[in-house]
Coordinates of C-alpha atoms in Angstrom, one line a residue:
M1023 CA 0.0 0.0 0.0
A1024 CA 1.3 3.5 -0.8
R1025 CA 2.3 5.8 2.1
A1026 CA 3.0 9.5 1.9
L1027 CA 5.9 11.1 3.7
M1028 CA 6.6 14.8 4.2
S1029 CA 10.0 16.1 3.2
R1030 CA 11.8 18.9 5.0
R1031 CA 10.7 21.5 2.5
G1032 CA 7.0 20.7 3.0
R1033 CA 6.6 18.7 -0.3
C1034 CA 4.9 15.4 -0.3
A1035 CA 6.9 12.4 -1.3
V1036 CA 5.2 9.1 -2.0
S1037 CA 7.0 6.0 -0.8
V1038 CA 5.9 2.5 -1.6
E1039 CA 6.4 -0.5 0.6
K1040 CA 8.5 -3.2 -0.9
S1041 CA 5.6 -5.7 -1.1
D1042 CA 3.5 -3.4 -3.4
P1043 CA 4.4 -2.8 -7.0
Q1044 CA 5.0 0.8 -8.2
P1045 CA 1.5 2.5 -8.3
S1046 CA 0.5 4.1 -11.6
G1047 CA -2.4 5.9 -13.1
P1048 CA -5.4 6.5 -10.8
A1049 CA -3.7 4.7 -7.9
L1050 CA -0.7 7.1 -8.0
V1051 CA -3.0 10.1 -8.2
R1052 CA -5.0 8.8 -5.2
A1053 CA -1.9 8.2 -3.2
V1054 CA -0.5 11.7 -3.8
L1055 CA -3.9 13.2 -3.0
D1056 CA -4.2 11.3 0.3
A1057 CA -0.7 12.4 1.2
A1058 CA -1.6 16.0 0.6
R1059 CA -4.8 15.8 2.6
S1060 CA -3.3 13.8 5.5
N1061 CA -2.0 16.5 7.7
P1062 CA -2.1 20.1 6.4
K1063 CA -1.1 21.7 9.7
Q1064 CA 2.1 19.7 9.8
R1065 CA 2.9 20.7 6.3
V1066 CA 2.5 24.4 7.0
A1067 CA 4.6 24.1 10.2
T1068 CA 7.5 22.6 8.4
Q1069 CA 7.7 25.3 5.8
K1070 CA 10.1 28.1 6.5
V1071 CA 8.5 31.4 7.1
R1072 CA 9.8 34.0 4.7
R1073 CA 10.7 37.2 6.4
R1074 CA 10.2 40.6 4.8
R1075 CA 13.4 42.2 3.8
G1076 CA 14.0 45.4 5.8
G1077 CA 11.5 45.5 8.6
Y1078 CA 11.4 48.5 10.9
S1079 CA 13.6 51.3 9.7
G1080 CA 14.2 52.7 13.1
P1081 CA 13.8 56.2 14.5
G1082 CA 14.3 59.1 12.2
A1083 CA 13.6 59.7 8.6
D1084 CA 14.4 57.0 6.1
A1085 CA 13.8 56.7 2.3
R1086 CA 11.6 53.7 2.9
D1087 CA 9.2 55.6 5.2
P1088 CA 5.9 56.8 3.9
Q1089 CA 6.3 60.3 2.3
A1090 CA 3.8 63.2 2.5
F1091 CA 1.7 63.5 -0.7
G1092 CA 2.6 67.2 -1.2
T1093 CA 6.3 66.4 -1.0
M1094 CA 6.0 63.6 -3.6
I1095 CA 4.1 65.9 -6.0
A1096 CA 6.6 68.7 -5.5
R1097 CA 9.4 66.3 -6.3
L1098 CA 7.6 65.0 -9.4
V1099 CA 7.0 68.5 -10.6
D1100 CA 10.7 69.4 -10.2
E1101 CA 11.9 66.2 -11.8
R1102 CA 9.7 66.6 -14.9
G1103 CA 10.3 70.4 -15.3
W1104 CA 6.6 71.2 -14.8
Q1105 CA 7.2 74.3 -12.7
K1106 CA 5.7 76.8 -15.1
P1107 CA 2.6 74.8 -16.1
A1108 CA 2.0 74.0 -12.4
A1109 CA 2.2 77.7 -11.5
E1110 CA -0.2 78.6 -14.4
G1111 CA -2.7 76.0 -13.0
T1112 CA -2.3 77.4 -9.5
L1113 CA -3.1 80.9 -10.9
F1114 CA -6.5 79.7 -12.2
G1115 CA -7.2 77.4 -9.2
A1116 CA -6.3 79.8 -6.4
W1117 CA -7.3 83.1 -8.0
A1118 CA -9.4 84.2 -5.0
R1119 CA -6.5 83.5 -2.6
I1120 CA -3.9 85.3 -4.8
V1121 CA -5.8 88.5 -5.6
G1122 CA -8.2 88.5 -2.6
P1123 CA -11.9 87.7 -2.3
D1124 CA -13.1 91.2 -3.1
I1125 CA -11.3 91.5 -6.4
A1126 CA -12.0 87.8 -7.3
A1127 CA -15.7 88.4 -6.8
K1128 CA -15.7 91.1 -9.6
C1129 CA -13.3 89.5 -12.1
R1130 CA -12.0 86.1 -13.3
P1131 CA -9.0 85.0 -15.3
V1132 CA -9.8 83.9 -18.8
V1133 CA -6.6 82.9 -20.5
L1134 CA -2.9 83.0 -19.9
R1135 CA -0.8 82.9 -23.1
D1136 CA 2.9 83.8 -23.4
G1137 CA 2.9 85.5 -20.0
E1138 CA -0.1 87.7 -20.8
L1139 CA -3.1 87.2 -18.5
T1140 CA -6.5 88.1 -19.8
V1141 CA -9.0 89.0 -17.1
E1142 CA -12.7 89.5 -17.6
A1143 CA -14.5 92.0 -15.3
V1144 CA -18.2 91.8 -14.4
S1145 CA -18.8 95.4 -15.6
T1146 CA -17.0 98.1 -17.6
A1147 CA -16.7 100.1 -14.4
W1148 CA -14.8 97.2 -12.7
A1149 CA -12.7 96.8 -15.9
T1150 CA -11.6 100.4 -15.6
Q1151 CA -10.9 99.9 -11.9
L1152 CA -8.9 96.8 -12.5
R1153 CA -6.8 98.6 -15.2
L1154 CA -5.7 100.9 -12.4
F1155 CA -4.8 97.9 -10.2
T1156 CA -2.7 96.1 -12.7
K1157 CA 0.6 96.8 -11.1
M1158 CA -0.7 95.7 -7.7
L1159 CA -2.2 92.5 -9.3
L1160 CA 1.1 91.8 -11.0
A1161 CA 3.0 92.2 -7.7
K1162 CA 0.6 89.8 -5.9
I1163 CA 0.9 87.2 -8.6
A1164 CA 4.7 87.5 -8.7
R1165 CA 4.9 87.1 -5.0
E1166 CA 2.8 83.9 -5.0
L1167 CA 3.9 82.3 -8.3
G1168 CA 7.1 83.9 -9.4
D1169 CA 8.1 86.7 -11.7
Q1170 CA 8.0 84.9 -15.0
V1171 CA 4.6 83.4 -14.9
V1172 CA 2.6 86.6 -15.6
T1173 CA 4.3 89.6 -17.2
R1174 CA 1.3 91.6 -18.5
I1175 CA -2.4 91.8 -17.6
R1176 CA -5.0 92.7 -20.1
V1177 CA -8.4 93.6 -18.7
H1178 CA -11.7 93.7 -20.6
G1179 CA -15.3 94.1 -19.7
P1180 CA -18.1 91.6 -19.9
A1181 CA -19.0 90.0 -23.2
A1182 CA -21.9 91.9 -24.9
P1183 CA -25.1 89.9 -25.2
S1184 CA -26.1 88.6 -28.6
W1185 CA -29.3 90.1 -30.0
R1186 CA -29.4 87.7 -32.9
K1187 CA -32.5 85.6 -33.0
G1188 CA -33.1 83.2 -35.9
R1189 CA -31.3 82.6 -39.2
L1190 CA -31.8 86.0 -40.9
V1191 CA -29.9 89.0 -39.6
V1192 CA -30.2 92.7 -40.5
Q1193 CA -27.1 94.8 -39.9
G1194 CA -27.7 97.2 -37.1
R1195 CA -25.6 99.8 -35.3
G1196 CA -23.7 97.1 -33.4
P1197 CA -23.7 96.1 -29.8
R1198 CA -23.9 98.7 -27.1
D1199 CA -22.6 98.8 -23.6
T1200 CA -25.9 98.9 -21.8
Y1201 CA -25.2 96.4 -19.1
G1202 CA -22.6 98.0 -16.9

């Protein structure tokens, strides 16, 4: 009769007593399956436990320690050379913080191209006021994002409403500034 033995490495070895001939086919499969099912706890106990390489890094900062998300993003931006696009994105995302909530409530950045920032005001009066504040706005932006991100500010008033209705249009005197 076939008998299963466990090797040191946790593998099953099938040994056959001398009186039985070598099992083959279904008998061999059954013998190996019986050996595997015989004592699973013993098999697990005999296997060596693999230790993780490294373990506790000790007190103090280490390269293997978890890093802050902001630090990792800043490192990625520096490695890839994305400083200027990141600063441009910050300008649009943090507009209220950069220029202040009062000014941000009355205008919004529209486009930044080649260092020229286009700002749209809510009224023509605010557009005129913002034209007087351009040096102050440039200083605030330079303090937050750097000198080379925005070099010039262009301010315009609100977009005029379209009076066109339908397919046919008669030329009139043009849009008027009646809303601000």
